[in-house]
mmCIF file of the C-alpha atoms, coordinates in Angstrom:
data_MODEL
# 
_entry.id   MODEL 
# 
loop_
_atom_site.group_PDB 
_atom_site.id 
_atom_site.type_symbol 
_atom_site.label_atom_id 
_atom_site.label_alt_id 
_atom_site.label_comp_id 
_atom_site.label_asym_id 
_atom_site.label_entity_id 
_atom_site.label_seq_id 
_atom_site.pdbx_PDB_ins_code 
_atom_site.Cartn_x 
_atom_site.Cartn_y 
_atom_site.Cartn_z 
_atom_site.occupancy 
_atom_site.B_iso_or_equiv 
_atom_site.pdbx_formal_charge 
_atom_site.auth_seq_id 
_atom_site.auth_comp_id 
_atom_site.auth_asym_id 
_atom_site.auth_atom_id 
_atom_site.pdbx_PDB_model_num 
ATOM 1   C CA . UNK A 1 1   ? 155.879 13.322  176.662 1.00 0.00 ? 1   UNK A CA 1 
ATOM 2   C CA . UNK A 1 2   ? 153.498 14.535  178.999 1.00 0.00 ? 2   UNK A CA 1 
ATOM 3   C CA . UNK A 1 3   ? 152.042 11.850  181.216 1.00 0.00 ? 3   UNK A CA 1 
ATOM 4   C CA . UNK A 1 4   ? 148.425 10.991  183.029 1.00 0.00 ? 4   UNK A CA 1 
ATOM 5   C CA . UNK A 1 5   ? 146.918 14.457  184.553 1.00 0.00 ? 5   UNK A CA 1 
ATOM 6   C CA . UNK A 1 6   ? 149.739 16.226  182.416 1.00 0.00 ? 6   UNK A CA 1 
ATOM 7   C CA . UNK A 1 7   ? 153.030 14.569  184.340 1.00 0.00 ? 7   UNK A CA 1 
ATOM 8   C CA . UNK A 1 8   ? 155.676 14.058  183.103 1.00 0.00 ? 8   UNK A CA 1 
ATOM 9   C CA . UNK A 1 9   ? 155.651 10.234  182.207 1.00 0.00 ? 9   UNK A CA 1 
ATOM 10  C CA . UNK A 1 10  ? 159.839 9.493   183.001 1.00 0.00 ? 10  UNK A CA 1 
ATOM 11  C CA . UNK A 1 11  ? 160.984 12.628  184.735 1.00 0.00 ? 11  UNK A CA 1 
ATOM 12  C CA . UNK A 1 12  ? 165.165 12.621  183.437 1.00 0.00 ? 12  UNK A CA 1 
ATOM 13  C CA . UNK A 1 13  ? 167.894 10.634  184.731 1.00 0.00 ? 13  UNK A CA 1 
ATOM 14  C CA . UNK A 1 14  ? 171.595 12.118  184.613 1.00 0.00 ? 14  UNK A CA 1 
ATOM 15  C CA . UNK A 1 15  ? 174.661 9.289   183.613 1.00 0.00 ? 15  UNK A CA 1 
ATOM 16  C CA . UNK A 1 16  ? 175.308 7.471   186.742 1.00 0.00 ? 16  UNK A CA 1 
ATOM 17  C CA . UNK A 1 17  ? 172.459 8.553   188.635 1.00 0.00 ? 17  UNK A CA 1 
ATOM 18  C CA . UNK A 1 18  ? 171.419 6.668   192.091 1.00 0.00 ? 18  UNK A CA 1 
ATOM 19  C CA . UNK A 1 19  ? 168.279 6.677   192.036 1.00 0.00 ? 19  UNK A CA 1 
ATOM 20  C CA . UNK A 1 20  ? 165.499 4.839   194.488 1.00 0.00 ? 20  UNK A CA 1 
ATOM 21  C CA . UNK A 1 21  ? 162.250 3.700   192.558 1.00 0.00 ? 21  UNK A CA 1 
ATOM 22  C CA . UNK A 1 22  ? 159.510 3.898   195.766 1.00 0.00 ? 22  UNK A CA 1 
ATOM 23  C CA . UNK A 1 23  ? 156.197 2.507   194.255 1.00 0.00 ? 23  UNK A CA 1 
ATOM 24  C CA . UNK A 1 24  ? 152.941 1.535   195.697 1.00 0.00 ? 24  UNK A CA 1 
ATOM 25  C CA . UNK A 1 25  ? 149.095 2.201   194.788 1.00 0.00 ? 25  UNK A CA 1 
ATOM 26  C CA . UNK A 1 26  ? 149.973 5.647   197.660 1.00 0.00 ? 26  UNK A CA 1 
ATOM 27  C CA . UNK A 1 27  ? 146.196 4.539   198.554 1.00 0.00 ? 27  UNK A CA 1 
ATOM 28  C CA . UNK A 1 28  ? 146.745 7.950   200.018 1.00 0.00 ? 28  UNK A CA 1 
ATOM 29  C CA . UNK A 1 29  ? 149.955 8.634   200.769 1.00 0.00 ? 29  UNK A CA 1 
ATOM 30  C CA . UNK A 1 30  ? 151.074 9.940   203.955 1.00 0.00 ? 30  UNK A CA 1 
ATOM 31  C CA . UNK A 1 31  ? 154.266 10.743  206.128 1.00 0.00 ? 31  UNK A CA 1 
ATOM 32  C CA . UNK A 1 32  ? 154.943 7.637   206.544 1.00 0.00 ? 32  UNK A CA 1 
ATOM 33  C CA . UNK A 1 33  ? 155.982 7.567   202.819 1.00 0.00 ? 33  UNK A CA 1 
ATOM 34  C CA . UNK A 1 34  ? 158.255 10.776  203.041 1.00 0.00 ? 34  UNK A CA 1 
ATOM 35  C CA . UNK A 1 35  ? 160.007 9.523   206.349 1.00 0.00 ? 35  UNK A CA 1 
ATOM 36  C CA . UNK A 1 36  ? 161.857 6.313   204.433 1.00 0.00 ? 36  UNK A CA 1 
ATOM 37  C CA . UNK A 1 37  ? 162.382 8.072   201.523 1.00 0.00 ? 37  UNK A CA 1 
ATOM 38  C CA . UNK A 1 38  ? 164.328 10.918  203.283 1.00 0.00 ? 38  UNK A CA 1 
ATOM 39  C CA . UNK A 1 39  ? 166.181 7.992   205.307 1.00 0.00 ? 39  UNK A CA 1 
ATOM 40  C CA . UNK A 1 40  ? 166.906 6.112   201.990 1.00 0.00 ? 40  UNK A CA 1 
ATOM 41  C CA . UNK A 1 41  ? 167.792 9.485   200.364 1.00 0.00 ? 41  UNK A CA 1 
ATOM 42  C CA . UNK A 1 42  ? 170.448 10.414  203.084 1.00 0.00 ? 42  UNK A CA 1 
ATOM 43  C CA . UNK A 1 43  ? 171.602 6.244   204.433 1.00 0.00 ? 43  UNK A CA 1 
ATOM 44  C CA . UNK A 1 44  ? 172.078 4.808   200.371 1.00 0.00 ? 44  UNK A CA 1 
ATOM 45  C CA . UNK A 1 45  ? 172.780 8.095   199.515 1.00 0.00 ? 45  UNK A CA 1 
ATOM 46  C CA . UNK A 1 46  ? 170.744 8.530   196.435 1.00 0.00 ? 46  UNK A CA 1 
ATOM 47  C CA . UNK A 1 47  ? 170.476 11.752  194.054 1.00 0.00 ? 47  UNK A CA 1 
ATOM 48  C CA . UNK A 1 48  ? 166.729 11.408  193.372 1.00 0.00 ? 48  UNK A CA 1 
ATOM 49  C CA . UNK A 1 49  ? 164.027 9.091   194.592 1.00 0.00 ? 49  UNK A CA 1 
ATOM 50  C CA . UNK A 1 50  ? 161.001 8.121   192.348 1.00 0.00 ? 50  UNK A CA 1 
ATOM 51  C CA . UNK A 1 51  ? 157.436 7.770   193.408 1.00 0.00 ? 51  UNK A CA 1 
ATOM 52  C CA . UNK A 1 52  ? 156.133 4.961   190.784 1.00 0.00 ? 52  UNK A CA 1 
ATOM 53  C CA . UNK A 1 53  ? 152.430 5.760   191.849 1.00 0.00 ? 53  UNK A CA 1 
ATOM 54  C CA . UNK A 1 54  ? 150.828 2.388   190.553 1.00 0.00 ? 54  UNK A CA 1 
ATOM 55  C CA . UNK A 1 55  ? 147.525 2.758   188.564 1.00 0.00 ? 55  UNK A CA 1 
ATOM 56  C CA . UNK A 1 56  ? 146.664 -0.841  190.295 1.00 0.00 ? 56  UNK A CA 1 
ATOM 57  C CA . UNK A 1 57  ? 147.832 -3.765  192.238 1.00 0.00 ? 57  UNK A CA 1 
ATOM 58  C CA . UNK A 1 58  ? 146.888 -7.437  190.952 1.00 0.00 ? 58  UNK A CA 1 
ATOM 59  C CA . UNK A 1 59  ? 147.703 -7.940  194.740 1.00 0.00 ? 59  UNK A CA 1 
ATOM 60  C CA . UNK A 1 60  ? 144.725 -5.394  196.656 1.00 0.00 ? 60  UNK A CA 1 
ATOM 61  C CA . UNK A 1 61  ? 141.325 -5.167  195.708 1.00 0.00 ? 61  UNK A CA 1 
ATOM 62  C CA . UNK A 1 62  ? 141.298 -2.465  193.206 1.00 0.00 ? 62  UNK A CA 1 
ATOM 63  C CA . UNK A 1 63  ? 138.010 -0.846  194.121 1.00 0.00 ? 63  UNK A CA 1 
ATOM 64  C CA . UNK A 1 64  ? 139.514 0.672   196.649 1.00 0.00 ? 64  UNK A CA 1 
ATOM 65  C CA . UNK A 1 65  ? 141.387 2.469   195.065 1.00 0.00 ? 65  UNK A CA 1 
ATOM 66  C CA . UNK A 1 66  ? 140.942 5.898   194.720 1.00 0.00 ? 66  UNK A CA 1 
ATOM 67  C CA . UNK A 1 67  ? 141.570 7.387   191.204 1.00 0.00 ? 67  UNK A CA 1 
ATOM 68  C CA . UNK A 1 68  ? 145.219 8.018   189.544 1.00 0.00 ? 68  UNK A CA 1 
ATOM 69  C CA . UNK A 1 69  ? 144.868 11.455  189.119 1.00 0.00 ? 69  UNK A CA 1 
ATOM 70  C CA . UNK A 1 70  ? 143.530 12.261  192.813 1.00 0.00 ? 70  UNK A CA 1 
ATOM 71  C CA . UNK A 1 71  ? 146.949 10.318  193.758 1.00 0.00 ? 71  UNK A CA 1 
ATOM 72  C CA . UNK A 1 72  ? 149.771 11.544  192.063 1.00 0.00 ? 72  UNK A CA 1 
ATOM 73  C CA . UNK A 1 73  ? 148.712 15.223  192.568 1.00 0.00 ? 73  UNK A CA 1 
ATOM 74  C CA . UNK A 1 74  ? 148.579 14.381  196.918 1.00 0.00 ? 74  UNK A CA 1 
ATOM 75  C CA . UNK A 1 75  ? 151.840 12.066  196.601 1.00 0.00 ? 75  UNK A CA 1 
ATOM 76  C CA . UNK A 1 76  ? 153.039 14.764  195.317 1.00 0.00 ? 76  UNK A CA 1 
ATOM 77  C CA . UNK A 1 77  ? 152.220 17.902  197.436 1.00 0.00 ? 77  UNK A CA 1 
ATOM 78  C CA . UNK A 1 78  ? 153.580 14.741  200.306 1.00 0.00 ? 78  UNK A CA 1 
ATOM 79  C CA . UNK A 1 79  ? 156.583 14.998  198.391 1.00 0.00 ? 79  UNK A CA 1 
ATOM 80  C CA . UNK A 1 80  ? 157.240 18.359  198.986 1.00 0.00 ? 80  UNK A CA 1 
ATOM 81  C CA . UNK A 1 81  ? 160.833 17.700  198.011 1.00 0.00 ? 81  UNK A CA 1 
ATOM 82  C CA . UNK A 1 82  ? 162.810 18.842  195.626 1.00 0.00 ? 82  UNK A CA 1 
ATOM 83  C CA . UNK A 1 83  ? 164.511 15.720  195.042 1.00 0.00 ? 83  UNK A CA 1 
ATOM 84  C CA . UNK A 1 84  ? 161.421 13.487  194.923 1.00 0.00 ? 84  UNK A CA 1 
ATOM 85  C CA . UNK A 1 85  ? 159.696 12.850  192.129 1.00 0.00 ? 85  UNK A CA 1 
ATOM 86  C CA . UNK A 1 86  ? 156.051 11.878  191.613 1.00 0.00 ? 86  UNK A CA 1 
ATOM 87  C CA . UNK A 1 87  ? 155.432 9.945   187.972 1.00 0.00 ? 87  UNK A CA 1 
ATOM 88  C CA . UNK A 1 88  ? 152.681 7.598   187.002 1.00 0.00 ? 88  UNK A CA 1 
ATOM 89  C CA . UNK A 1 89  ? 155.336 5.844   184.403 1.00 0.00 ? 89  UNK A CA 1 
ATOM 90  C CA . UNK A 1 90  ? 152.879 2.505   184.943 1.00 0.00 ? 90  UNK A CA 1 
ATOM 91  C CA . UNK A 1 91  ? 149.524 3.652   183.766 1.00 0.00 ? 91  UNK A CA 1 
ATOM 92  C CA . UNK A 1 92  ? 151.945 5.252   180.354 1.00 0.00 ? 92  UNK A CA 1 
ATOM 93  C CA . UNK A 1 93  ? 153.468 2.350   179.400 1.00 0.00 ? 93  UNK A CA 1 
ATOM 94  C CA . UNK A 1 94  ? 150.555 -0.562  180.737 1.00 0.00 ? 94  UNK A CA 1 
ATOM 95  C CA . UNK A 1 95  ? 152.249 -2.264  183.546 1.00 0.00 ? 95  UNK A CA 1 
ATOM 96  C CA . UNK A 1 96  ? 150.942 -3.178  186.229 1.00 0.00 ? 96  UNK A CA 1 
ATOM 97  C CA . UNK A 1 97  ? 153.914 -5.928  187.569 1.00 0.00 ? 97  UNK A CA 1 
ATOM 98  C CA . UNK A 1 98  ? 157.141 -4.353  188.895 1.00 0.00 ? 98  UNK A CA 1 
ATOM 99  C CA . UNK A 1 99  ? 159.301 -7.083  186.626 1.00 0.00 ? 99  UNK A CA 1 
ATOM 100 C CA . UNK A 1 100 ? 157.869 -5.132  183.085 1.00 0.00 ? 100 UNK A CA 1 
ATOM 101 C CA . UNK A 1 101 ? 157.569 -1.237  185.224 1.00 0.00 ? 101 UNK A CA 1 
ATOM 102 C CA . UNK A 1 102 ? 161.745 -1.984  185.870 1.00 0.00 ? 102 UNK A CA 1 
ATOM 103 C CA . UNK A 1 103 ? 162.529 -3.606  182.956 1.00 0.00 ? 103 UNK A CA 1 
ATOM 104 C CA . UNK A 1 104 ? 161.125 -0.766  180.700 1.00 0.00 ? 104 UNK A CA 1 
ATOM 105 C CA . UNK A 1 105 ? 163.446 2.257   183.153 1.00 0.00 ? 105 UNK A CA 1 
ATOM 106 C CA . UNK A 1 106 ? 166.144 0.331   182.416 1.00 0.00 ? 106 UNK A CA 1 
ATOM 107 C CA . UNK A 1 107 ? 165.901 0.132   179.080 1.00 0.00 ? 107 UNK A CA 1 
ATOM 108 C CA . UNK A 1 108 ? 165.092 4.696   179.060 1.00 0.00 ? 108 UNK A CA 1 
ATOM 109 C CA . UNK A 1 109 ? 168.021 4.902   182.005 1.00 0.00 ? 109 UNK A CA 1 
ATOM 110 C CA . UNK A 1 110 ? 170.391 2.272   181.053 1.00 0.00 ? 110 UNK A CA 1 
ATOM 111 C CA . UNK A 1 111 ? 172.891 4.364   183.101 1.00 0.00 ? 111 UNK A CA 1 
ATOM 112 C CA . UNK A 1 112 ? 171.333 5.188   186.152 1.00 0.00 ? 112 UNK A CA 1 
ATOM 113 C CA . UNK A 1 113 ? 172.034 3.338   189.087 1.00 0.00 ? 113 UNK A CA 1 
ATOM 114 C CA . UNK A 1 114 ? 168.754 2.079   190.718 1.00 0.00 ? 114 UNK A CA 1 
ATOM 115 C CA . UNK A 1 115 ? 167.367 1.034   193.722 1.00 0.00 ? 115 UNK A CA 1 
ATOM 116 C CA . UNK A 1 116 ? 164.306 -0.311  194.305 1.00 0.00 ? 116 UNK A CA 1 
ATOM 117 C CA . UNK A 1 117 ? 163.120 1.262   197.890 1.00 0.00 ? 117 UNK A CA 1 
ATOM 118 C CA . UNK A 1 118 ? 160.014 -1.565  199.758 1.00 0.00 ? 118 UNK A CA 1 
ATOM 119 C CA . UNK A 1 119 ? 158.923 -1.462  203.516 1.00 0.00 ? 119 UNK A CA 1 
ATOM 120 C CA . UNK A 1 120 ? 159.066 -4.603  205.888 1.00 0.00 ? 120 UNK A CA 1 
ATOM 121 C CA . UNK A 1 121 ? 155.363 -5.736  204.934 1.00 0.00 ? 121 UNK A CA 1 
ATOM 122 C CA . UNK A 1 122 ? 156.420 -5.763  201.559 1.00 0.00 ? 122 UNK A CA 1 
ATOM 123 C CA . UNK A 1 123 ? 159.232 -7.273  202.316 1.00 0.00 ? 123 UNK A CA 1 
ATOM 124 C CA . UNK A 1 124 ? 157.703 -10.603 204.118 1.00 0.00 ? 124 UNK A CA 1 
ATOM 125 C CA . UNK A 1 125 ? 154.954 -10.882 201.045 1.00 0.00 ? 125 UNK A CA 1 
ATOM 126 C CA . UNK A 1 126 ? 157.555 -10.319 198.829 1.00 0.00 ? 126 UNK A CA 1 
ATOM 127 C CA . UNK A 1 127 ? 157.289 -13.519 196.989 1.00 0.00 ? 127 UNK A CA 1 
ATOM 128 C CA . UNK A 1 128 ? 154.445 -13.150 196.310 1.00 0.00 ? 128 UNK A CA 1 
ATOM 129 C CA . UNK A 1 129 ? 154.979 -10.989 193.373 1.00 0.00 ? 129 UNK A CA 1 
ATOM 130 C CA . UNK A 1 130 ? 155.295 -11.903 189.227 1.00 0.00 ? 130 UNK A CA 1 
ATOM 131 C CA . UNK A 1 131 ? 158.838 -12.573 189.375 1.00 0.00 ? 131 UNK A CA 1 
ATOM 132 C CA . UNK A 1 132 ? 159.935 -11.700 192.406 1.00 0.00 ? 132 UNK A CA 1 
ATOM 133 C CA . UNK A 1 133 ? 163.321 -13.847 191.991 1.00 0.00 ? 133 UNK A CA 1 
ATOM 134 C CA . UNK A 1 134 ? 164.014 -11.812 187.847 1.00 0.00 ? 134 UNK A CA 1 
ATOM 135 C CA . UNK A 1 135 ? 162.801 -8.759  190.199 1.00 0.00 ? 135 UNK A CA 1 
ATOM 136 C CA . UNK A 1 136 ? 166.262 -9.415  193.242 1.00 0.00 ? 136 UNK A CA 1 
ATOM 137 C CA . UNK A 1 137 ? 168.576 -9.786  190.340 1.00 0.00 ? 137 UNK A CA 1 
ATOM 138 C CA . UNK A 1 138 ? 167.644 -6.249  187.832 1.00 0.00 ? 138 UNK A CA 1 
ATOM 139 C CA . UNK A 1 139 ? 168.275 -4.002  191.459 1.00 0.00 ? 139 UNK A CA 1 
ATOM 140 C CA . UNK A 1 140 ? 169.298 -4.043  194.691 1.00 0.00 ? 140 UNK A CA 1 
ATOM 141 C CA . UNK A 1 141 ? 166.537 -3.761  197.029 1.00 0.00 ? 141 UNK A CA 1 
ATOM 142 C CA . UNK A 1 142 ? 166.914 -1.525  200.125 1.00 0.00 ? 142 UNK A CA 1 
ATOM 143 C CA . UNK A 1 143 ? 164.151 -2.803  203.029 1.00 0.00 ? 143 UNK A CA 1 
ATOM 144 C CA . UNK A 1 144 ? 162.628 -0.362  205.117 1.00 0.00 ? 144 UNK A CA 1 
ATOM 145 C CA . UNK A 1 145 ? 161.494 -1.209  209.090 1.00 0.00 ? 145 UNK A CA 1 
ATOM 146 C CA . UNK A 1 146 ? 158.142 -0.725  209.720 1.00 0.00 ? 146 UNK A CA 1 
ATOM 147 C CA . UNK A 1 147 ? 156.396 -1.279  213.164 1.00 0.00 ? 147 UNK A CA 1 
ATOM 148 C CA . UNK A 1 148 ? 155.143 -4.880  213.466 1.00 0.00 ? 148 UNK A CA 1 
ATOM 149 C CA . UNK A 1 149 ? 156.659 -6.078  210.045 1.00 0.00 ? 149 UNK A CA 1 
ATOM 150 C CA . UNK A 1 150 ? 160.956 -6.999  211.284 1.00 0.00 ? 150 UNK A CA 1 
ATOM 151 C CA . UNK A 1 151 ? 160.147 -10.539 212.253 1.00 0.00 ? 151 UNK A CA 1 
ATOM 152 C CA . UNK A 1 152 ? 157.660 -11.702 209.703 1.00 0.00 ? 152 UNK A CA 1 
ATOM 153 C CA . UNK A 1 153 ? 160.620 -9.818  206.423 1.00 0.00 ? 153 UNK A CA 1 
ATOM 154 C CA . UNK A 1 154 ? 163.496 -11.563 208.157 1.00 0.00 ? 154 UNK A CA 1 
ATOM 155 C CA . UNK A 1 155 ? 161.689 -14.342 208.588 1.00 0.00 ? 155 UNK A CA 1 
ATOM 156 C CA . UNK A 1 156 ? 160.225 -14.343 205.048 1.00 0.00 ? 156 UNK A CA 1 
ATOM 157 C CA . UNK A 1 157 ? 160.640 -16.871 202.095 1.00 0.00 ? 157 UNK A CA 1 
ATOM 158 C CA . UNK A 1 158 ? 162.256 -13.778 200.226 1.00 0.00 ? 158 UNK A CA 1 
ATOM 159 C CA . UNK A 1 159 ? 164.867 -13.446 203.134 1.00 0.00 ? 159 UNK A CA 1 
ATOM 160 C CA . UNK A 1 160 ? 166.013 -16.593 202.762 1.00 0.00 ? 160 UNK A CA 1 
ATOM 161 C CA . UNK A 1 161 ? 166.679 -17.255 199.453 1.00 0.00 ? 161 UNK A CA 1 
ATOM 162 C CA . UNK A 1 162 ? 168.315 -13.210 199.413 1.00 0.00 ? 162 UNK A CA 1 
ATOM 163 C CA . UNK A 1 163 ? 170.522 -13.934 202.757 1.00 0.00 ? 163 UNK A CA 1 
ATOM 164 C CA . UNK A 1 164 ? 174.059 -14.729 201.095 1.00 0.00 ? 164 UNK A CA 1 
ATOM 165 C CA . UNK A 1 165 ? 173.762 -11.582 199.120 1.00 0.00 ? 165 UNK A CA 1 
ATOM 166 C CA . UNK A 1 166 ? 172.442 -8.883  202.584 1.00 0.00 ? 166 UNK A CA 1 
ATOM 167 C CA . UNK A 1 167 ? 174.706 -6.244  203.610 1.00 0.00 ? 167 UNK A CA 1 
ATOM 168 C CA . UNK A 1 168 ? 175.743 -4.456  206.595 1.00 0.00 ? 168 UNK A CA 1 
ATOM 169 C CA . UNK A 1 169 ? 173.416 -1.419  207.271 1.00 0.00 ? 169 UNK A CA 1 
ATOM 170 C CA . UNK A 1 170 ? 176.072 -0.127  207.991 1.00 0.00 ? 170 UNK A CA 1 
ATOM 171 C CA . UNK A 1 171 ? 177.525 -0.390  204.167 1.00 0.00 ? 171 UNK A CA 1 
ATOM 172 C CA . UNK A 1 172 ? 174.012 1.391   203.087 1.00 0.00 ? 172 UNK A CA 1 
ATOM 173 C CA . UNK A 1 173 ? 176.244 3.447   201.279 1.00 0.00 ? 173 UNK A CA 1 
ATOM 174 C CA . UNK A 1 174 ? 177.502 1.064   198.580 1.00 0.00 ? 174 UNK A CA 1 
ATOM 175 C CA . UNK A 1 175 ? 173.995 -0.482  197.823 1.00 0.00 ? 175 UNK A CA 1 
ATOM 176 C CA . UNK A 1 176 ? 173.681 1.531   194.346 1.00 0.00 ? 176 UNK A CA 1 
ATOM 177 C CA . UNK A 1 177 ? 177.175 -0.203  193.562 1.00 0.00 ? 177 UNK A CA 1 
ATOM 178 C CA . UNK A 1 178 ? 176.381 -3.317  194.046 1.00 0.00 ? 178 UNK A CA 1 
ATOM 179 C CA . UNK A 1 179 ? 175.401 -6.561  190.730 1.00 0.00 ? 179 UNK A CA 1 
ATOM 180 C CA . UNK A 1 180 ? 172.152 -7.791  192.347 1.00 0.00 ? 180 UNK A CA 1 
ATOM 181 C CA . UNK A 1 181 ? 170.969 -9.778  193.914 1.00 0.00 ? 181 UNK A CA 1 
ATOM 182 C CA . UNK A 1 182 ? 171.998 -7.590  197.166 1.00 0.00 ? 182 UNK A CA 1 
ATOM 183 C CA . UNK A 1 183 ? 170.081 -6.062  199.954 1.00 0.00 ? 183 UNK A CA 1 
ATOM 184 C CA . UNK A 1 184 ? 169.941 -4.170  202.976 1.00 0.00 ? 184 UNK A CA 1 
ATOM 185 C CA . UNK A 1 185 ? 167.243 -4.165  205.821 1.00 0.00 ? 185 UNK A CA 1 
ATOM 186 C CA . UNK A 1 186 ? 167.559 -0.301  207.585 1.00 0.00 ? 186 UNK A CA 1 
ATOM 187 C CA . UNK A 1 187 ? 166.586 0.341   210.943 1.00 0.00 ? 187 UNK A CA 1 
ATOM 188 C CA . UNK A 1 188 ? 165.282 3.882   212.096 1.00 0.00 ? 188 UNK A CA 1 
ATOM 189 C CA . UNK A 1 189 ? 162.589 6.106   213.060 1.00 0.00 ? 189 UNK A CA 1 
ATOM 190 C CA . UNK A 1 190 ? 159.498 4.887   211.999 1.00 0.00 ? 190 UNK A CA 1 
ATOM 191 C CA . UNK A 1 191 ? 156.100 5.485   211.241 1.00 0.00 ? 191 UNK A CA 1 
ATOM 192 C CA . UNK A 1 192 ? 152.792 4.079   212.098 1.00 0.00 ? 192 UNK A CA 1 
ATOM 193 C CA . UNK A 1 193 ? 150.964 5.506   209.624 1.00 0.00 ? 193 UNK A CA 1 
ATOM 194 C CA . UNK A 1 194 ? 149.701 2.965   206.926 1.00 0.00 ? 194 UNK A CA 1 
ATOM 195 C CA . UNK A 1 195 ? 147.682 3.689   203.848 1.00 0.00 ? 195 UNK A CA 1 
ATOM 196 C CA . UNK A 1 196 ? 145.074 0.726   204.812 1.00 0.00 ? 196 UNK A CA 1 
ATOM 197 C CA . UNK A 1 197 ? 144.317 2.423   208.358 1.00 0.00 ? 197 UNK A CA 1 
ATOM 198 C CA . UNK A 1 198 ? 143.919 5.864   206.668 1.00 0.00 ? 198 UNK A CA 1 
ATOM 199 C CA . UNK A 1 199 ? 141.751 4.150   204.573 1.00 0.00 ? 199 UNK A CA 1 
ATOM 200 C CA . UNK A 1 200 ? 139.652 2.299   207.218 1.00 0.00 ? 200 UNK A CA 1 
ATOM 201 C CA . UNK A 1 201 ? 139.387 6.350   209.282 1.00 0.00 ? 201 UNK A CA 1 
ATOM 202 C CA . UNK A 1 202 ? 138.036 7.292   206.485 1.00 0.00 ? 202 UNK A CA 1 
ATOM 203 C CA . UNK A 1 203 ? 134.792 5.401   205.988 1.00 0.00 ? 203 UNK A CA 1 
ATOM 204 C CA . UNK A 1 204 ? 134.100 5.795   209.972 1.00 0.00 ? 204 UNK A CA 1 
# 
């Protein structure tokens, strides 16, 4: 089935595949998104990563969003990797909340081993997400460090709630096989790029 702008509403998912889910506005996408994906593919031993380009974020101002079709096309250009697939599945199914997206994906791909990918800035505010505890109980989570957010992330309410289920970074390759809640904090080369800053630069 075709999705927004002709893009498929869901990439193929083979039985037992380890798939990273990287959701966001990608407004705009940039090299930092690709850096996170490259790290996750390698450190978590994933088969694929899906960039879930959201039609809108309930926690962000929708007036700042570029058109979905433009963000998808630019994301595909930035991703440029055979194991990174860009999808508008959330627009296709009418989902604006991660909880609902995960429920749909698990129904459609019941044998896949999903891992949710997020930056440290997202972990710092994760407790504001709708049904965040359910999300944490649904899929393992990999948190990637970002400049200026490491301390706030590990001190956040969500990090404290999940503290006993955090695994050592050296065991990151095991994450996709663990029962949630389970999470890991990944450190490595960090990108200073941010979509917020890029948008601000474009308006100057």
